[in-house]
Amino acid sequence: MSQTIVSPFIPETITPTSKEGSGNSGRTVGVLFSPHTSNHSMSQYLDFAATKGNPRLVMPDEFRGDLDLLIITGGADLSATNKAFLGRKLSYQHGKTDPHIEFFRTFLLDSYIEHKIPIFGICLGFQLLAAHFGSKMYAHIDGHDVNTGLHMIKSKNHEYKVNTSHHQAVSILGSDLEAVAFSGAGCVNNVECVEAFKHKTLPIAGVQYHPERMYNLLSSSTFKQTGSLVGDLITHELINEIMSKNAKGN
């Protein structure tokens, strides 16, 4: 059994500030915890999770079979040793990794997948899931960093601006995954980058950007009202789809 990871602060002190989610009170939404994520960022994730059910923190060495959804959060870079970078040009700008998230990826992720618990990845979580299912990654995108700003994304039915807080990206999507949204041309060598995907058969999806940071922002040019969720329609639809798969037992 895995060793319990000691947090530098008590996880229970991180609570959502939003009162949303009462309509989904029968659901439990887990947010993967890491002590390397700030209290403020973790509270944003919990607020976001509360739009889909009762939020709770999940430790990176913990398996929770009662979850209706697990959110794998953003954070550091994928390890440079990840198979997603094999045969790819690495960069001296490859950033630090999070050992707690790497522990989860190595020892717990497969258990959640095998039990068909819906999983939604954000930023690092998006990349982690993409790599797990055979995708290839760019180690660094020139001109992209955590403060690049907003950019356009588009799907079959939607087009709007989202934030950009990453310098790595998916270059080739794994064959089990279906691209749902792309950035505008010019991501890398004038080629569109994948901004959202879903698994073709499993209740798994993810987005490269940070919807939790957009939750409390109102901008008619960027966001649309989607029921109780003030955020992007792509994320809203993906999460509803994977949670529906689980509810139907697919």
Short mmCIF file of C-alpha atoms in Angstrom, two decimals:
data_model
loop_
_atom_site.label_atom_id
_atom_site.label_comp_id
_atom_site.label_asym_id
_atom_site.label_seq_id
_atom_site.Cartn_x
_atom_site.Cartn_y
_atom_site.Cartn_z
CA MET A 1 0.00 0.00 0.00
CA SER A 2 1.27 3.50 -0.74
CA GLN A 3 2.72 5.67 1.96
CA THR A 4 0.60 8.59 3.10
CA ILE A 5 1.92 11.89 1.79
CA VAL A 6 2.33 14.58 4.44
CA SER A 7 0.90 17.95 3.44
CA PRO A 8 2.47 21.25 4.58
CA PHE A 9 -1.01 22.40 5.58
CA ILE A 10 -4.25 20.67 6.52
CA PRO A 11 -6.28 20.00 3.34
CA GLU A 12 -9.56 20.47 5.19
CA THR A 13 -8.73 24.18 5.54
CA ILE A 14 -9.15 24.59 1.79
CA THR A 15 -12.83 25.02 1.09
CA PRO A 16 -14.90 26.20 -1.85
CA THR A 17 -16.23 29.75 -1.60
CA SER A 18 -19.08 29.12 -4.03
CA LYS A 19 -22.51 27.87 -2.98
CA GLU A 20 -23.16 26.34 -6.42
CA GLY A 21 -23.76 22.66 -6.94
CA SER A 22 -26.84 22.17 -4.77
CA GLY A 23 -28.65 20.69 -7.75
CA ASN A 24 -26.00 18.00 -7.98
CA SER A 25 -25.77 17.31 -4.24
CA GLY A 26 -26.00 13.57 -4.77
CA ARG A 27 -22.72 13.57 -6.69
CA THR A 28 -19.21 13.62 -5.29
CA VAL A 29 -16.52 15.41 -7.27
CA GLY A 30 -12.92 14.81 -6.29
CA VAL A 31 -10.15 17.34 -6.88
CA LEU A 32 -6.66 15.86 -6.94
CA PHE A 33 -4.60 17.57 -4.24
CA SER A 34 -0.93 18.51 -4.30
CA PRO A 35 0.93 20.51 -1.65
CA HIS A 36 2.67 22.30 -4.52
CA THR A 37 -0.64 23.92 -5.52
CA SER A 38 -1.45 27.15 -3.69
CA ASN A 39 -4.46 27.43 -1.39
CA HIS A 40 -5.94 30.06 -3.71
CA SER A 41 -5.62 27.85 -6.79
CA MET A 42 -7.01 24.83 -4.95
CA SER A 43 -10.00 26.88 -3.79
CA GLN A 44 -10.65 27.82 -7.42
CA TYR A 45 -10.64 24.14 -8.38
CA LEU A 46 -13.06 23.36 -5.55
CA ASP A 47 -15.38 26.19 -6.62
CA PHE A 48 -15.31 24.78 -10.13
CA ALA A 49 -15.96 21.23 -8.86
CA ALA A 50 -18.91 22.51 -6.81
CA THR A 51 -20.77 23.31 -10.04
CA LYS A 52 -21.00 19.55 -10.67
CA GLY A 53 -21.51 18.13 -7.18
CA ASN A 54 -20.14 18.04 -3.66
CA PRO A 55 -16.40 18.79 -3.90
CA ARG A 56 -13.76 17.02 -1.87
CA LEU A 57 -9.99 16.83 -2.00
CA VAL A 58 -8.40 13.55 -3.07
CA MET A 59 -4.87 12.76 -1.95
CA PRO A 60 -2.44 11.62 -4.67
CA ASP A 61 -1.92 8.28 -2.88
CA GLU A 62 -5.66 7.70 -2.32
CA PHE A 63 -8.15 5.69 -4.35
CA ARG A 64 -11.77 6.82 -4.01
CA GLY A 65 -14.16 4.44 -5.71
CA ASP A 66 -17.22 6.49 -4.73
CA LEU A 67 -16.39 9.49 -6.91
CA ASP A 68 -18.73 10.58 -9.68
CA LEU A 69 -15.92 12.67 -11.19
CA LEU A 70 -12.20 13.15 -10.56
CA ILE A 71 -10.56 16.40 -11.64
CA ILE A 72 -6.80 16.20 -12.27
CA THR A 73 -5.56 19.72 -11.76
CA GLY A 74 -2.94 21.86 -13.45
CA GLY A 75 0.49 22.58 -12.08
CA ALA A 76 4.05 21.79 -13.04
CA ASP A 77 5.43 20.22 -16.22
CA LEU A 78 5.25 16.57 -17.16
CA SER A 79 8.46 14.75 -16.33
CA ALA A 80 11.02 15.00 -19.13
CA THR A 81 11.34 11.20 -18.86
CA ASN A 82 7.69 10.70 -19.84
CA LYS A 83 7.27 8.50 -22.90
CA ALA A 84 5.34 11.35 -24.56
CA PHE A 85 8.67 13.09 -25.15
CA LEU A 86 10.48 10.08 -26.64
CA GLY A 87 11.90 11.03 -30.01
CA ARG A 88 10.94 14.67 -29.45
CA LYS A 89 13.25 17.64 -29.07
CA LEU A 90 13.61 18.50 -25.39
CA SER A 91 14.16 22.03 -24.12
CA TYR A 92 16.32 23.63 -21.46
CA GLN A 93 13.10 25.45 -20.52
CA HIS A 94 11.52 22.20 -19.37
CA GLY A 95 10.23 23.21 -15.94
CA LYS A 96 10.00 21.50 -12.58
CA THR A 97 7.77 18.50 -12.04
CA ASP A 98 5.43 17.72 -9.16
CA PRO A 99 6.44 14.46 -7.43
CA HIS A 100 2.97 14.07 -5.91
CA ILE A 101 1.24 14.22 -9.29
CA GLU A 102 3.91 11.91 -10.74
CA PHE A 103 3.19 9.48 -7.89
CA PHE A 104 -0.52 9.57 -8.74
CA ARG A 105 0.21 9.05 -12.44
CA THR A 106 2.46 6.07 -11.73
CA PHE A 107 0.52 4.25 -9.03
CA LEU A 108 -3.14 5.42 -8.92
CA LEU A 109 -4.28 6.60 -12.35
CA ASP A 110 -4.75 3.10 -13.77
CA SER A 111 -7.01 2.15 -10.86
CA TYR A 112 -9.37 5.06 -11.58
CA ILE A 113 -9.38 4.19 -15.28
CA GLU A 114 -10.04 0.48 -14.63
CA HIS A 115 -12.99 1.36 -12.38
CA LYS A 116 -14.34 3.67 -15.12
CA ILE A 117 -14.54 6.66 -12.82
CA PRO A 118 -15.03 9.80 -14.96
CA ILE A 119 -11.80 11.79 -15.13
CA PHE A 120 -11.40 15.37 -16.32
CA GLY A 121 -7.92 16.84 -16.80
CA ILE A 122 -7.02 20.52 -16.70
CA CYS A 123 -3.73 21.83 -18.14
CA LEU A 124 -1.17 19.43 -16.61
CA GLY A 125 -4.05 16.99 -16.05
CA PHE A 126 -4.93 17.27 -19.75
CA GLN A 127 -1.31 16.57 -20.72
CA LEU A 128 -0.98 13.72 -18.23
CA LEU A 129 -4.05 11.96 -19.62
CA ALA A 130 -3.02 12.62 -23.22
CA ALA A 131 0.43 11.12 -22.56
CA HIS A 132 -1.10 8.13 -20.78
CA PHE A 133 -3.06 7.26 -23.91
CA GLY A 134 -0.12 7.44 -26.28
CA SER A 135 -0.01 11.10 -27.30
CA LYS A 136 3.22 12.92 -28.15
CA MET A 137 4.13 16.27 -26.58
CA TYR A 138 5.97 19.45 -27.44
CA ALA A 139 8.44 20.09 -24.60
CA HIS A 140 8.28 23.85 -25.16
CA ILE A 141 6.33 26.25 -27.36
CA ASP A 142 8.21 29.45 -28.19
CA GLY A 143 6.21 32.49 -27.18
CA HIS A 144 4.05 30.59 -24.69
CA ASP A 145 4.41 30.81 -20.92
CA VAL A 146 2.18 31.02 -17.86
CA ASN A 147 1.36 34.68 -18.58
CA THR A 148 0.72 34.66 -22.33
CA GLY A 149 -2.89 35.86 -21.95
CA LEU A 150 -5.99 34.90 -23.97
CA HIS A 151 -6.30 33.10 -27.28
CA MET A 152 -9.08 31.76 -29.45
CA ILE A 153 -10.16 28.14 -29.47
CA LYS A 154 -12.73 26.50 -31.68
CA SER A 155 -14.73 23.30 -31.72
CA LYS A 156 -17.41 22.00 -34.06
CA ASN A 157 -20.06 24.19 -32.44
CA HIS A 158 -18.20 26.88 -30.48
CA GLU A 159 -15.49 29.51 -30.85
CA TYR A 160 -14.32 31.87 -28.08
CA LYS A 161 -11.33 33.03 -26.06
CA VAL A 162 -9.72 31.12 -23.20
CA ASN A 163 -6.66 31.72 -21.04
CA THR A 164 -3.18 30.48 -21.86
CA SER A 165 -1.04 29.28 -18.94
CA HIS A 166 1.23 26.64 -20.41
CA HIS A 167 4.38 26.24 -22.48
CA GLN A 168 3.98 22.57 -23.41
CA ALA A 169 1.34 21.10 -25.71
CA VAL A 170 0.09 17.95 -27.40
CA SER A 171 1.69 17.47 -30.82
CA ILE A 172 0.17 14.10 -31.83
CA LEU A 173 -2.99 12.85 -30.13
CA GLY A 174 -3.17 9.19 -29.13
CA SER A 175 -5.36 6.96 -31.31
CA ASP A 176 -7.84 6.29 -28.48
CA LEU A 177 -8.52 10.01 -28.08
CA GLU A 178 -10.69 12.32 -30.16
CA ALA A 179 -9.81 16.00 -30.55
CA VAL A 180 -12.73 18.25 -29.63
CA ALA A 181 -11.24 21.76 -29.83
CA PHE A 182 -8.18 23.41 -31.33
CA SER A 183 -6.28 26.65 -30.90
CA GLY A 184 -5.98 29.01 -33.81
CA ALA A 185 -3.25 28.45 -36.38
CA GLY A 186 0.17 29.50 -35.18
CA CYS A 187 0.49 27.42 -32.02
CA VAL A 188 3.57 25.63 -33.37
CA ASN A 189 4.89 26.29 -36.89
CA ASN A 190 1.48 27.64 -37.93
CA VAL A 191 -0.17 24.36 -36.93
CA GLU A 192 -3.21 24.22 -34.64
CA CYS A 193 -2.73 22.63 -31.21
CA VAL A 194 -5.30 20.40 -29.51
CA GLU A 195 -7.08 22.33 -26.75
CA ALA A 196 -9.63 19.69 -25.70
CA PHE A 197 -10.14 15.97 -26.19
CA LYS A 198 -12.30 13.09 -25.06
CA HIS A 199 -11.62 9.37 -24.97
CA LYS A 200 -13.47 7.44 -27.65
CA THR A 201 -14.90 4.85 -25.24
CA LEU A 202 -13.96 5.71 -21.64
CA PRO A 203 -15.42 8.54 -19.49
CA ILE A 204 -12.27 10.65 -19.81
CA ALA A 205 -11.76 14.15 -21.21
CA GLY A 206 -9.62 17.22 -20.69
CA VAL A 207 -8.84 20.80 -21.68
CA GLN A 208 -5.46 22.51 -22.01
CA TYR A 209 -6.62 25.82 -20.52
CA HIS A 210 -7.91 26.68 -17.01
CA PRO A 211 -11.74 26.82 -16.81
CA GLU A 212 -11.58 27.09 -13.00
CA ARG A 213 -9.89 30.50 -13.35
CA MET A 214 -12.69 31.69 -15.62
CA TYR A 215 -15.50 30.60 -13.32
CA ASN A 216 -16.06 33.93 -11.55
CA LEU A 217 -15.25 36.16 -14.52
CA LEU A 218 -17.90 37.74 -16.71
CA SER A 219 -17.01 38.84 -20.23
CA SER A 220 -19.53 38.75 -23.04
CA SER A 221 -16.71 38.29 -25.55
CA THR A 222 -15.23 35.32 -23.72
CA PHE A 223 -17.83 33.49 -21.66
CA LYS A 224 -21.38 32.27 -22.03
CA GLN A 225 -24.00 31.43 -19.43
CA THR A 226 -24.55 27.66 -19.23
CA GLY A 227 -27.08 26.98 -16.51
CA SER A 228 -25.39 27.21 -13.11
CA LEU A 229 -21.94 27.23 -14.71
CA VAL A 230 -20.52 30.55 -15.86
CA GLY A 231 -17.74 29.30 -18.06
CA ASP A 232 -16.94 27.79 -21.40
CA LEU A 233 -19.41 25.57 -23.19
CA ILE A 234 -16.78 23.07 -24.33
CA THR A 235 -15.79 22.18 -20.77
CA HIS A 236 -19.43 22.13 -19.66
CA GLU A 237 -20.41 19.71 -22.43
CA LEU A 238 -17.39 17.43 -21.96
CA ILE A 239 -17.93 17.01 -18.23
CA ASN A 240 -21.64 16.35 -18.68
CA GLU A 241 -20.85 13.75 -21.34
CA ILE A 242 -18.33 11.76 -19.30
CA MET A 243 -20.49 11.88 -16.17
CA SER A 244 -23.44 10.68 -18.25
CA LYS A 245 -21.36 7.74 -19.52
CA ASN A 246 -20.68 6.69 -15.95
CA ALA A 247 -24.33 7.08 -14.91
CA LYS A 248 -25.41 4.81 -17.75
CA GLY A 249 -22.75 2.26 -16.86
CA ASN A 250 -21.10 2.54 -20.29
#
